[in-house]
Amino acid sequence: MRLAPELNPEALRTPQSKNKLMTDEIFIETYLKDSPTRQSEIVRMGDKKGVSESSIKRYLERLTESGVIGKGSMGYWRKNE
């Protein structure tokens, strides 16, 4: 595929942060508790608020990988710092 020389491909990309539905803090406050919450319950809450299952899963995966929230066999929870 050829691009026109005056186009900058980097300028066409949208940073992910502009596509976020909410901040991480708002997500945690809205969907997570101090005690474990199952993913299915979090997805159900998101569905009621118009947030897709895939968006919920992305938030959970990213926040778990970064260590902001905990994950275990009983579900996800806020980490108290």
PDB file of N, CA, C and O in Angstrom:
ATOM      1  N   MET A   1       0.844  -1.178   0.000  1.00  0.00           N
ATOM      2  CA  MET A   1       0.000   0.000   0.000  1.00  0.00           C
ATOM      3  C   MET A   1       0.885   1.236   0.000  1.00  0.00           C
ATOM      4  O   MET A   1       1.819   1.340   0.779  1.00  0.00           O
ATOM      5  N   ARG A   2       0.576   2.162  -0.865  1.00  0.00           N
ATOM      6  CA  ARG A   2       1.332   3.407  -0.927  1.00  0.00           C
ATOM      7  C   ARG A   2       0.534   4.515  -0.257  1.00  0.00           C
ATOM      8  O   ARG A   2      -0.687   4.575  -0.378  1.00  0.00           O
ATOM      9  N   LEU A   3       1.244   5.371   0.421  1.00  0.00           N
ATOM     10  CA  LEU A   3       0.618   6.535   1.041  1.00  0.00           C
ATOM     11  C   LEU A   3       1.014   7.776   0.266  1.00  0.00           C
ATOM     12  O   LEU A   3       2.122   7.851  -0.270  1.00  0.00           O
ATOM     13  N   ALA A   4       0.139   8.712   0.203  1.00  0.00           N
ATOM     14  CA  ALA A   4       0.493   9.992  -0.409  1.00  0.00           C
ATOM     15  C   ALA A   4       1.623  10.608   0.398  1.00  0.00           C
ATOM     16  O   ALA A   4       1.620  10.541   1.630  1.00  0.00           O
ATOM     17  N   PRO A   5       2.594  11.217  -0.239  1.00  0.00           N
ATOM     18  CA  PRO A   5       3.768  11.726   0.474  1.00  0.00           C
ATOM     19  C   PRO A   5       3.439  12.784   1.524  1.00  0.00           C
ATOM     20  O   PRO A   5       4.158  12.928   2.503  1.00  0.00           O
ATOM     21  N   GLU A   6       2.363  13.535   1.356  1.00  0.00           N
ATOM     22  CA  GLU A   6       2.063  14.592   2.327  1.00  0.00           C
ATOM     23  C   GLU A   6       1.356  14.077   3.587  1.00  0.00           C
ATOM     24  O   GLU A   6       1.159  14.803   4.531  1.00  0.00           O
ATOM     25  N   LEU A   7       0.970  12.804   3.595  1.00  0.00           N
ATOM     26  CA  LEU A   7       0.302  12.245   4.770  1.00  0.00           C
ATOM     27  C   LEU A   7       1.314  11.747   5.781  1.00  0.00           C
ATOM     28  O   LEU A   7       2.299  11.111   5.434  1.00  0.00           O
ATOM     29  N   ASN A   8       1.067  12.052   7.006  1.00  0.00           N
ATOM     30  CA  ASN A   8       1.899  11.565   8.099  1.00  0.00           C
ATOM     31  C   ASN A   8       1.111  10.460   8.802  1.00  0.00           C
ATOM     32  O   ASN A   8       0.131  10.747   9.496  1.00  0.00           O
ATOM     33  N   PRO A   9       1.507   9.187   8.652  1.00  0.00           N
ATOM     34  CA  PRO A   9       0.738   8.091   9.266  1.00  0.00           C
ATOM     35  C   PRO A   9       0.593   8.239  10.776  1.00  0.00           C
ATOM     36  O   PRO A   9      -0.425   7.853  11.344  1.00  0.00           O
ATOM     37  N   GLU A  10       1.584   8.825  11.444  1.00  0.00           N
ATOM     38  CA  GLU A  10       1.501   8.994  12.898  1.00  0.00           C
ATOM     39  C   GLU A  10       0.372   9.949  13.282  1.00  0.00           C
ATOM     40  O   GLU A  10      -0.241   9.818  14.323  1.00  0.00           O
ATOM     41  N   ALA A  11       0.105  10.926  12.423  1.00  0.00           N
ATOM     42  CA  ALA A  11      -0.947  11.901  12.717  1.00  0.00           C
ATOM     43  C   ALA A  11      -2.330  11.275  12.605  1.00  0.00           C
ATOM     44  O   ALA A  11      -3.301  11.808  13.129  1.00  0.00           O
ATOM     45  N   LEU A  12      -2.434  10.143  11.929  1.00  0.00           N
ATOM     46  CA  LEU A  12      -3.729   9.488  11.747  1.00  0.00           C
ATOM     47  C   LEU A  12      -4.085   8.592  12.923  1.00  0.00           C
ATOM     48  O   LEU A  12      -5.217   8.160  13.046  1.00  0.00           O
ATOM     49  N   ARG A  13      -3.134   8.290  13.766  1.00  0.00           N
ATOM     50  CA  ARG A  13      -3.399   7.414  14.904  1.00  0.00           C
ATOM     51  C   ARG A  13      -3.994   8.216  16.056  1.00  0.00           C
ATOM     52  O   ARG A  13      -3.581   9.322  16.344  1.00  0.00           O
ATOM     53  N   THR A  14      -4.946   7.618  16.716  1.00  0.00           N
ATOM     54  CA  THR A  14      -5.579   8.264  17.862  1.00  0.00           C
ATOM     55  C   THR A  14      -5.027   7.639  19.126  1.00  0.00           C
ATOM     56  O   THR A  14      -5.085   6.424  19.294  1.00  0.00           O
ATOM     57  N   PRO A  15      -4.489   8.432  20.036  1.00  0.00           N
ATOM     58  CA  PRO A  15      -3.988   7.860  21.294  1.00  0.00           C
ATOM     59  C   PRO A  15      -5.118   7.174  22.050  1.00  0.00           C
ATOM     60  O   PRO A  15      -6.247   7.647  22.067  1.00  0.00           O
ATOM     61  N   GLN A  16      -4.792   6.048  22.673  1.00  0.00           N
ATOM     62  CA  GLN A  16      -5.806   5.294  23.421  1.00  0.00           C
ATOM     63  C   GLN A  16      -6.444   6.130  24.516  1.00  0.00           C
ATOM     64  O   GLN A  16      -7.605   5.972  24.811  1.00  0.00           O
ATOM     65  N   SER A  17      -5.669   6.999  25.122  1.00  0.00           N
ATOM     66  CA  SER A  17      -6.214   7.769  26.237  1.00  0.00           C
ATOM     67  C   SER A  17      -7.398   8.640  25.813  1.00  0.00           C
ATOM     68  O   SER A  17      -8.255   8.939  26.618  1.00  0.00           O
ATOM     69  N   LYS A  18      -7.458   9.020  24.541  1.00  0.00           N
ATOM     70  CA  LYS A  18      -8.594   9.821  24.083  1.00  0.00           C
ATOM     71  C   LYS A  18      -9.847   8.969  23.925  1.00  0.00           C
ATOM     72  O   LYS A  18     -10.945   9.488  23.870  1.00  0.00           O
ATOM     73  N   ASN A  19      -9.676   7.655  23.814  1.00  0.00           N
ATOM     74  CA  ASN A  19     -10.813   6.763  23.622  1.00  0.00           C
ATOM     75  C   ASN A  19     -11.361   6.217  24.935  1.00  0.00           C
ATOM     76  O   ASN A  19     -12.351   5.504  24.923  1.00  0.00           O
ATOM     77  N   LYS A  20     -10.740   6.521  26.044  1.00  0.00           N
ATOM     78  CA  LYS A  20     -11.194   5.980  27.323  1.00  0.00           C
ATOM     79  C   LYS A  20     -12.583   6.490  27.660  1.00  0.00           C
ATOM     80  O   LYS A  20     -12.916   7.645  27.443  1.00  0.00           O
ATOM     81  N   LEU A  21     -13.372   5.587  28.199  1.00  0.00           N
ATOM     82  CA  LEU A  21     -14.722   5.947  28.607  1.00  0.00           C
ATOM     83  C   LEU A  21     -14.732   6.697  29.925  1.00  0.00           C
ATOM     84  O   LEU A  21     -15.594   7.522  30.179  1.00  0.00           O
ATOM     85  N   MET A  22     -13.762   6.369  30.774  1.00  0.00           N
ATOM     86  CA  MET A  22     -13.671   6.977  32.092  1.00  0.00           C
ATOM     87  C   MET A  22     -12.237   6.830  32.587  1.00  0.00           C
ATOM     88  O   MET A  22     -11.476   6.047  32.043  1.00  0.00           O
ATOM     89  N   THR A  23     -11.896   7.554  33.624  1.00  0.00           N
ATOM     90  CA  THR A  23     -10.558   7.406  34.188  1.00  0.00           C
ATOM     91  C   THR A  23     -10.485   6.091  34.967  1.00  0.00           C
ATOM     92  O   THR A  23     -11.517   5.509  35.332  1.00  0.00           O
ATOM     93  N   ASP A  24      -9.279   5.639  35.203  1.00  0.00           N
ATOM     94  CA  ASP A  24      -9.104   4.415  35.986  1.00  0.00           C
ATOM     95  C   ASP A  24      -9.702   4.569  37.380  1.00  0.00           C
ATOM     96  O   ASP A  24     -10.305   3.638  37.911  1.00  0.00           O
ATOM     97  N   GLU A  25      -9.537   5.739  37.977  1.00  0.00           N
ATOM     98  CA  GLU A  25     -10.066   5.967  39.325  1.00  0.00           C
ATOM     99  C   GLU A  25     -11.589   5.837  39.344  1.00  0.00           C
ATOM    100  O   GLU A  25     -12.153   5.230  40.252  1.00  0.00           O
ATOM    101  N   ILE A  26     -12.241   6.399  38.339  1.00  0.00           N
ATOM    102  CA  ILE A  26     -13.703   6.309  38.271  1.00  0.00           C
ATOM    103  C   ILE A  26     -14.129   4.864  38.053  1.00  0.00           C
ATOM    104  O   ILE A  26     -15.093   4.393  38.666  1.00  0.00           O
ATOM    105  N   PHE A  27     -13.410   4.133  37.188  1.00  0.00           N
ATOM    106  CA  PHE A  27     -13.730   2.722  36.955  1.00  0.00           C
ATOM    107  C   PHE A  27     -13.644   1.943  38.265  1.00  0.00           C
ATOM    108  O   PHE A  27     -14.551   1.183  38.607  1.00  0.00           O
ATOM    109  N   ILE A  28     -12.568   2.127  38.997  1.00  0.00           N
ATOM    110  CA  ILE A  28     -12.369   1.400  40.253  1.00  0.00           C
ATOM    111  C   ILE A  28     -13.459   1.750  41.257  1.00  0.00           C
ATOM    112  O   ILE A  28     -14.043   0.870  41.892  1.00  0.00           O
ATOM    113  N   GLU A  29     -13.760   3.039  41.399  1.00  0.00           N
ATOM    114  CA  GLU A  29     -14.789   3.460  42.347  1.00  0.00           C
ATOM    115  C   GLU A  29     -16.172   2.937  41.962  1.00  0.00           C
ATOM    116  O   GLU A  29     -16.971   2.592  42.826  1.00  0.00           O
ATOM    117  N   THR A  30     -16.455   2.857  40.672  1.00  0.00           N
ATOM    118  CA  THR A  30     -17.772   2.462  40.198  1.00  0.00           C
ATOM    119  C   THR A  30     -17.994   0.958  40.251  1.00  0.00           C
ATOM    120  O   THR A  30     -19.068   0.492  40.623  1.00  0.00           O
ATOM    121  N   TYR A  31     -16.973   0.177  39.880  1.00  0.00           N
ATOM    122  CA  TYR A  31     -17.181  -1.250  39.652  1.00  0.00           C
ATOM    123  C   TYR A  31     -16.528  -2.188  40.657  1.00  0.00           C
ATOM    124  O   TYR A  31     -16.878  -3.362  40.705  1.00  0.00           O
ATOM    125  N   LEU A  32     -15.581  -1.707  41.450  1.00  0.00           N
ATOM    126  CA  LEU A  32     -14.872  -2.616  42.356  1.00  0.00           C
ATOM    127  C   LEU A  32     -15.106  -2.271  43.810  1.00  0.00           C
ATOM    128  O   LEU A  32     -15.280  -1.113  44.174  1.00  0.00           O
ATOM    129  N   LYS A  33     -15.088  -3.301  44.630  1.00  0.00           N
ATOM    130  CA  LYS A  33     -15.277  -3.144  46.061  1.00  0.00           C
ATOM    131  C   LYS A  33     -14.013  -3.605  46.768  1.00  0.00           C
ATOM    132  O   LYS A  33     -13.089  -4.104  46.144  1.00  0.00           O
ATOM    133  N   ASP A  34     -13.995  -3.472  48.089  1.00  0.00           N
ATOM    134  CA  ASP A  34     -12.854  -3.977  48.854  1.00  0.00           C
ATOM    135  C   ASP A  34     -12.862  -5.500  48.894  1.00  0.00           C
ATOM    136  O   ASP A  34     -11.830  -6.132  49.006  1.00  0.00           O
ATOM    137  N   SER A  35     -14.047  -6.086  48.810  1.00  0.00           N
ATOM    138  CA  SER A  35     -14.151  -7.542  48.764  1.00  0.00           C
ATOM    139  C   SER A  35     -14.240  -7.982  47.296  1.00  0.00           C
ATOM    140  O   SER A  35     -14.667  -7.219  46.443  1.00  0.00           O
ATOM    141  N   PRO A  36     -13.837  -9.204  46.973  1.00  0.00           N
ATOM    142  CA  PRO A  36     -13.824  -9.657  45.571  1.00  0.00           C
ATOM    143  C   PRO A  36     -15.199  -9.592  44.899  1.00  0.00           C
ATOM    144  O   PRO A  36     -16.212  -9.912  45.499  1.00  0.00           O
ATOM    145  N   THR A  37     -15.187  -9.143  43.654  1.00  0.00           N
ATOM    146  CA  THR A  37     -16.383  -9.070  42.826  1.00  0.00           C
ATOM    147  C   THR A  37     -16.124  -9.864  41.555  1.00  0.00           C
ATOM    148  O   THR A  37     -15.117  -9.645  40.884  1.00  0.00           O
ATOM    149  N   ARG A  38     -17.013 -10.781  41.235  1.00  0.00           N
ATOM    150  CA  ARG A  38     -16.835 -11.623  40.042  1.00  0.00           C
ATOM    151  C   ARG A  38     -16.931 -10.785  38.768  1.00  0.00           C
ATOM    152  O   ARG A  38     -17.664  -9.805  38.712  1.00  0.00           O
ATOM    153  N   GLN A  39     -16.187 -11.236  37.754  1.00  0.00           N
ATOM    154  CA  GLN A  39     -16.171 -10.523  36.479  1.00  0.00           C
ATOM    155  C   GLN A  39     -17.567 -10.427  35.889  1.00  0.00           C
ATOM    156  O   GLN A  39     -17.949  -9.392  35.353  1.00  0.00           O
ATOM    157  N   SER A  40     -18.357 -11.482  36.001  1.00  0.00           N
ATOM    158  CA  SER A  40     -19.710 -11.469  35.430  1.00  0.00           C
ATOM    159  C   SER A  40     -20.567 -10.377  36.075  1.00  0.00           C
ATOM    160  O   SER A  40     -21.372  -9.725  35.399  1.00  0.00           O
ATOM    161  N   GLU A  41     -20.385 -10.151  37.372  1.00  0.00           N
ATOM    162  CA  GLU A  41     -21.142  -9.102  38.062  1.00  0.00           C
ATOM    163  C   GLU A  41     -20.681  -7.716  37.605  1.00  0.00           C
ATOM    164  O   GLU A  41     -21.497  -6.821  37.400  1.00  0.00           O
ATOM    165  N   ILE A  42     -19.371  -7.559  37.409  1.00  0.00           N
ATOM    166  CA  ILE A  42     -18.831  -6.287  36.932  1.00  0.00           C
ATOM    167  C   ILE A  42     -19.339  -5.993  35.525  1.00  0.00           C
ATOM    168  O   ILE A  42     -19.747  -4.870  35.219  1.00  0.00           O
ATOM    169  N   VAL A  43     -19.359  -7.015  34.673  1.00  0.00           N
ATOM    170  CA  VAL A  43     -19.860  -6.856  33.301  1.00  0.00           C
ATOM    171  C   VAL A  43     -21.341  -6.490  33.326  1.00  0.00           C
ATOM    172  O   VAL A  43     -21.795  -5.622  32.568  1.00  0.00           O
ATOM    173  N   ARG A  44     -22.111  -7.115  34.196  1.00  0.00           N
ATOM    174  CA  ARG A  44     -23.541  -6.809  34.316  1.00  0.00           C
ATOM    175  C   ARG A  44     -23.745  -5.351  34.738  1.00  0.00           C
ATOM    176  O   ARG A  44     -24.618  -4.658  34.200  1.00  0.00           O
ATOM    177  N   MET A  45     -22.950  -4.887  35.697  1.00  0.00           N
ATOM    178  CA  MET A  45     -23.054  -3.484  36.126  1.00  0.00           C
ATOM    179  C   MET A  45     -22.701  -2.548  34.972  1.00  0.00           C
ATOM    180  O   MET A  45     -23.354  -1.533  34.765  1.00  0.00           O
ATOM    181  N   GLY A  46     -21.657  -2.909  34.214  1.00  0.00           N
ATOM    182  CA  GLY A  46     -21.255  -2.094  33.071  1.00  0.00           C
ATOM    183  C   GLY A  46     -22.319  -2.043  32.003  1.00  0.00           C
ATOM    184  O   GLY A  46     -22.567  -0.993  31.406  1.00  0.00           O
ATOM    185  N   ASP A  47     -22.963  -3.173  31.761  1.00  0.00           N
ATOM    186  CA  ASP A  47     -24.016  -3.242  30.755  1.00  0.00           C
ATOM    187  C   ASP A  47     -25.159  -2.294  31.110  1.00  0.00           C
ATOM    188  O   ASP A  47     -25.709  -1.616  30.241  1.00  0.00           O
ATOM    189  N   LYS A  48     -25.495  -2.216  32.385  1.00  0.00           N
ATOM    190  CA  LYS A  48     -26.562  -1.307  32.837  1.00  0.00           C
ATOM    191  C   LYS A  48     -26.181   0.151  32.612  1.00  0.00           C
ATOM    192  O   LYS A  48     -27.042   1.004  32.450  1.00  0.00           O
ATOM    193  N   LYS A  49     -24.858   0.428  32.609  1.00  0.00           N
ATOM    194  CA  LYS A  49     -24.385   1.805  32.421  1.00  0.00           C
ATOM    195  C   LYS A  49     -23.957   2.075  30.979  1.00  0.00           C
ATOM    196  O   LYS A  49     -23.420   3.132  30.672  1.00  0.00           O
ATOM    197  N   GLY A  50     -24.155   1.082  30.099  1.00  0.00           N
ATOM    198  CA  GLY A  50     -23.830   1.278  28.694  1.00  0.00           C
ATOM    199  C   GLY A  50     -22.376   1.045  28.335  1.00  0.00           C
ATOM    200  O   GLY A  50     -21.908   1.509  27.299  1.00  0.00           O
ATOM    201  N   VAL A  51     -21.644   0.319  29.179  1.00  0.00           N
ATOM    202  CA  VAL A  51     -20.239   0.013  28.913  1.00  0.00           C
ATOM    203  C   VAL A  51     -20.162  -1.431  28.419  1.00  0.00           C
ATOM    204  O   VAL A  51     -20.710  -2.335  29.040  1.00  0.00           O
ATOM    205  N   SER A  52     -19.476  -1.639  27.301  1.00  0.00           N
ATOM    206  CA  SER A  52     -19.427  -2.972  26.697  1.00  0.00           C
ATOM    207  C   SER A  52     -18.587  -3.937  27.526  1.00  0.00           C
ATOM    208  O   SER A  52     -17.712  -3.534  28.304  1.00  0.00           O
ATOM    209  N   GLU A  53     -18.855  -5.212  27.328  1.00  0.00           N
ATOM    210  CA  GLU A  53     -18.110  -6.262  28.022  1.00  0.00           C
ATOM    211  C   GLU A  53     -16.635  -6.194  27.668  1.00  0.00           C
ATOM    212  O   GLU A  53     -15.769  -6.340  28.540  1.00  0.00           O
ATOM    213  N   SER A  54     -16.317  -5.934  26.407  1.00  0.00           N
ATOM    214  CA  SER A  54     -14.908  -5.874  25.999  1.00  0.00           C
ATOM    215  C   SER A  54     -14.191  -4.700  26.667  1.00  0.00           C
ATOM    216  O   SER A  54     -13.023  -4.820  27.043  1.00  0.00           O
ATOM    217  N   SER A  55     -14.870  -3.582  26.852  1.00  0.00           N
ATOM    218  CA  SER A  55     -14.258  -2.442  27.546  1.00  0.00           C
ATOM    219  C   SER A  55     -13.981  -2.784  29.003  1.00  0.00           C
ATOM    220  O   SER A  55     -12.912  -2.466  29.530  1.00  0.00           O
ATOM    221  N   ILE A  56     -14.947  -3.425  29.653  1.00  0.00           N
ATOM    222  CA  ILE A  56     -14.763  -3.842  31.045  1.00  0.00           C
ATOM    223  C   ILE A  56     -13.559  -4.772  31.157  1.00  0.00           C
ATOM    224  O   ILE A  56     -12.702  -4.598  32.023  1.00  0.00           O
ATOM    225  N   LYS A  57     -13.481  -5.750  30.254  1.00  0.00           N
ATOM    226  CA  LYS A  57     -12.370  -6.702  30.291  1.00  0.00           C
ATOM    227  C   LYS A  57     -11.031  -6.013  30.061  1.00  0.00           C
ATOM    228  O   LYS A  57     -10.038  -6.372  30.692  1.00  0.00           O
ATOM    229  N   ARG A  58     -10.990  -5.021  29.187  1.00  0.00           N
ATOM    230  CA  ARG A  58      -9.732  -4.279  28.949  1.00  0.00           C
ATOM    231  C   ARG A  58      -9.306  -3.528  30.197  1.00  0.00           C
ATOM    232  O   ARG A  58      -8.140  -3.532  30.574  1.00  0.00           O
ATOM    233  N   TYR A  59     -10.253  -2.850  30.845  1.00  0.00           N
ATOM    234  CA  TYR A  59      -9.933  -2.143  32.083  1.00  0.00           C
ATOM    235  C   TYR A  59      -9.400  -3.127  33.126  1.00  0.00           C
ATOM    236  O   TYR A  59      -8.374  -2.868  33.769  1.00  0.00           O
ATOM    237  N   LEU A  60     -10.107  -4.242  33.314  1.00  0.00           N
ATOM    238  CA  LEU A  60      -9.691  -5.213  34.325  1.00  0.00           C
ATOM    239  C   LEU A  60      -8.302  -5.771  34.032  1.00  0.00           C
ATOM    240  O   LEU A  60      -7.467  -5.873  34.934  1.00  0.00           O
ATOM    241  N   GLU A  61      -8.044  -6.112  32.792  1.00  0.00           N
ATOM    242  CA  GLU A  61      -6.747  -6.684  32.426  1.00  0.00           C
ATOM    243  C   GLU A  61      -5.623  -5.675  32.644  1.00  0.00           C
ATOM    244  O   GLU A  61      -4.593  -5.989  33.233  1.00  0.00           O
ATOM    245  N   ARG A  62      -5.826  -4.459  32.179  1.00  0.00           N
ATOM    246  CA  ARG A  62      -4.785  -3.440  32.301  1.00  0.00           C
ATOM    247  C   ARG A  62      -4.505  -3.082  33.762  1.00  0.00           C
ATOM    248  O   ARG A  62      -3.353  -2.978  34.180  1.00  0.00           O
ATOM    249  N   LEU A  63      -5.565  -2.921  34.546  1.00  0.00           N
ATOM    250  CA  LEU A  63      -5.388  -2.552  35.948  1.00  0.00           C
ATOM    251  C   LEU A  63      -4.792  -3.695  36.772  1.00  0.00           C
ATOM    252  O   LEU A  63      -4.045  -3.464  37.709  1.00  0.00           O
ATOM    253  N   THR A  64      -5.107  -4.937  36.402  1.00  0.00           N
ATOM    254  CA  THR A  64      -4.528  -6.094  37.085  1.00  0.00           C
ATOM    255  C   THR A  64      -3.041  -6.198  36.763  1.00  0.00           C
ATOM    256  O   THR A  64      -2.216  -6.395  37.660  1.00  0.00           O
ATOM    257  N   GLU A  65      -2.696  -6.057  35.491  1.00  0.00           N
ATOM    258  CA  GLU A  65      -1.298  -6.140  35.077  1.00  0.00           C
ATOM    259  C   GLU A  65      -0.446  -5.046  35.711  1.00  0.00           C
ATOM    260  O   GLU A  65       0.715  -5.274  36.030  1.00  0.00           O
ATOM    261  N   SER A  66      -1.021  -3.877  35.909  1.00  0.00           N
ATOM    262  CA  SER A  66      -0.268  -2.774  36.505  1.00  0.00           C
ATOM    263  C   SER A  66      -0.240  -2.850  38.038  1.00  0.00           C
ATOM    264  O   SER A  66       0.439  -2.059  38.685  1.00  0.00           O
ATOM    265  N   GLY A  67      -0.982  -3.791  38.616  1.00  0.00           N
ATOM    266  CA  GLY A  67      -0.964  -3.979  40.062  1.00  0.00           C
ATOM    267  C   GLY A  67      -1.872  -3.054  40.844  1.00  0.00           C
ATOM    268  O   GLY A  67      -1.811  -2.997  42.068  1.00  0.00           O
ATOM    269  N   VAL A  68      -2.741  -2.351  40.152  1.00  0.00           N
ATOM    270  CA  VAL A  68      -3.642  -1.407  40.821  1.00  0.00           C
ATOM    271  C   VAL A  68      -4.789  -2.137  41.506  1.00  0.00           C
ATOM    272  O   VAL A  68      -5.251  -1.728  42.569  1.00  0.00           O
ATOM    273  N   ILE A  69      -5.255  -3.231  40.895  1.00  0.00           N
ATOM    274  CA  ILE A  69      -6.323  -4.030  41.489  1.00  0.00           C
ATOM    275  C   ILE A  69      -5.845  -5.470  41.638  1.00  0.00           C
ATOM    276  O   ILE A  69      -4.897  -5.893  40.978  1.00  0.00           O
ATOM    277  N   GLY A  70      -6.498  -6.199  42.515  1.00  0.00           N
ATOM    278  CA  GLY A  70      -6.154  -7.599  42.731  1.00  0.00           C
ATOM    279  C   GLY A  70      -7.111  -8.519  42.004  1.00  0.00           C
ATOM    280  O   GLY A  70      -8.240  -8.150  41.694  1.00  0.00           O
ATOM    281  N   LYS A  71      -6.617  -9.724  41.730  1.00  0.00           N
ATOM    282  CA  LYS A  71      -7.441 -10.729  41.045  1.00  0.00           C
ATOM    283  C   LYS A  71      -7.175 -12.076  41.688  1.00  0.00           C
ATOM    284  O   LYS A  71      -6.035 -12.438  41.953  1.00  0.00           O
ATOM    285  N   GLY A  72      -8.241 -12.813  41.953  1.00  0.00           N
ATOM    286  CA  GLY A  72      -8.125 -14.150  42.508  1.00  0.00           C
ATOM    287  C   GLY A  72      -9.279 -15.010  42.042  1.00  0.00           C
ATOM    288  O   GLY A  72     -10.068 -14.605  41.182  1.00  0.00           O
ATOM    289  N   SER A  73      -9.385 -16.186  42.606  1.00  0.00           N
ATOM    290  CA  SER A  73     -10.438 -17.117  42.186  1.00  0.00           C
ATOM    291  C   SER A  73     -11.840 -16.585  42.491  1.00  0.00           C
ATOM    292  O   SER A  73     -12.804 -16.982  41.844  1.00  0.00           O
ATOM    293  N   MET A  74     -11.955 -15.678  43.441  1.00  0.00           N
ATOM    294  CA  MET A  74     -13.264 -15.134  43.810  1.00  0.00           C
ATOM    295  C   MET A  74     -13.618 -13.866  43.041  1.00  0.00           C
ATOM    296  O   MET A  74     -14.711 -13.351  43.161  1.00  0.00           O
ATOM    297  N   GLY A  75     -12.662 -13.307  42.266  1.00  0.00           N
ATOM    298  CA  GLY A  75     -12.953 -12.120  41.474  1.00  0.00           C
ATOM    299  C   GLY A  75     -11.895 -11.044  41.590  1.00  0.00           C
ATOM    300  O   GLY A  75     -10.738 -11.328  41.899  1.00  0.00           O
ATOM    301  N   TYR A  76     -12.311  -9.817  41.376  1.00  0.00           N
ATOM    302  CA  TYR A  76     -11.428  -8.650  41.389  1.00  0.00           C
ATOM    303  C   TYR A  76     -11.769  -7.768  42.583  1.00  0.00           C
ATOM    304  O   TYR A  76     -12.913  -7.701  43.009  1.00  0.00           O
ATOM    305  N   TRP A  77     -10.773  -7.050  43.091  1.00  0.00           N
ATOM    306  CA  TRP A  77     -11.008  -6.154  44.216  1.00  0.00           C
ATOM    307  C   TRP A  77     -10.025  -4.997  44.170  1.00  0.00           C
ATOM    308  O   TRP A  77      -8.993  -5.060  43.527  1.00  0.00           O
ATOM    309  N   ARG A  78     -10.403  -3.930  44.890  1.00  0.00           N
ATOM    310  CA  ARG A  78      -9.532  -2.776  45.044  1.00  0.00           C
ATOM    311  C   ARG A  78      -8.402  -3.130  45.988  1.00  0.00           C
ATOM    312  O   ARG A  78      -8.632  -3.788  47.008  1.00  0.00           O
ATOM    313  N   LYS A  79      -7.211  -2.693  45.664  1.00  0.00           N
ATOM    314  CA  LYS A  79      -6.103  -2.865  46.598  1.00  0.00           C
ATOM    315  C   LYS A  79      -6.044  -1.645  47.496  1.00  0.00           C
ATOM    316  O   LYS A  79      -6.074  -0.504  47.012  1.00  0.00           O
ATOM    317  N   ASN A  80      -5.986  -1.853  48.775  1.00  0.00           N
ATOM    318  CA  ASN A  80      -5.853  -0.740  49.715  1.00  0.00           C
ATOM    319  C   ASN A  80      -4.381  -0.407  49.880  1.00  0.00           C
ATOM    320  O   ASN A  80      -3.586  -1.269  50.185  1.00  0.00           O
ATOM    321  N   GLU A  81      -4.077   0.840  49.671  1.00  0.00           N
ATOM    322  CA  GLU A  81      -2.672   1.253  49.781  1.00  0.00           C
ATOM    323  C   GLU A  81      -2.452   2.146  50.958  1.00  0.00           C
ATOM    324  O   GLU A  81      -3.240   2.760  51.486  1.00  0.00           O
TER     325      GLU A  81
END
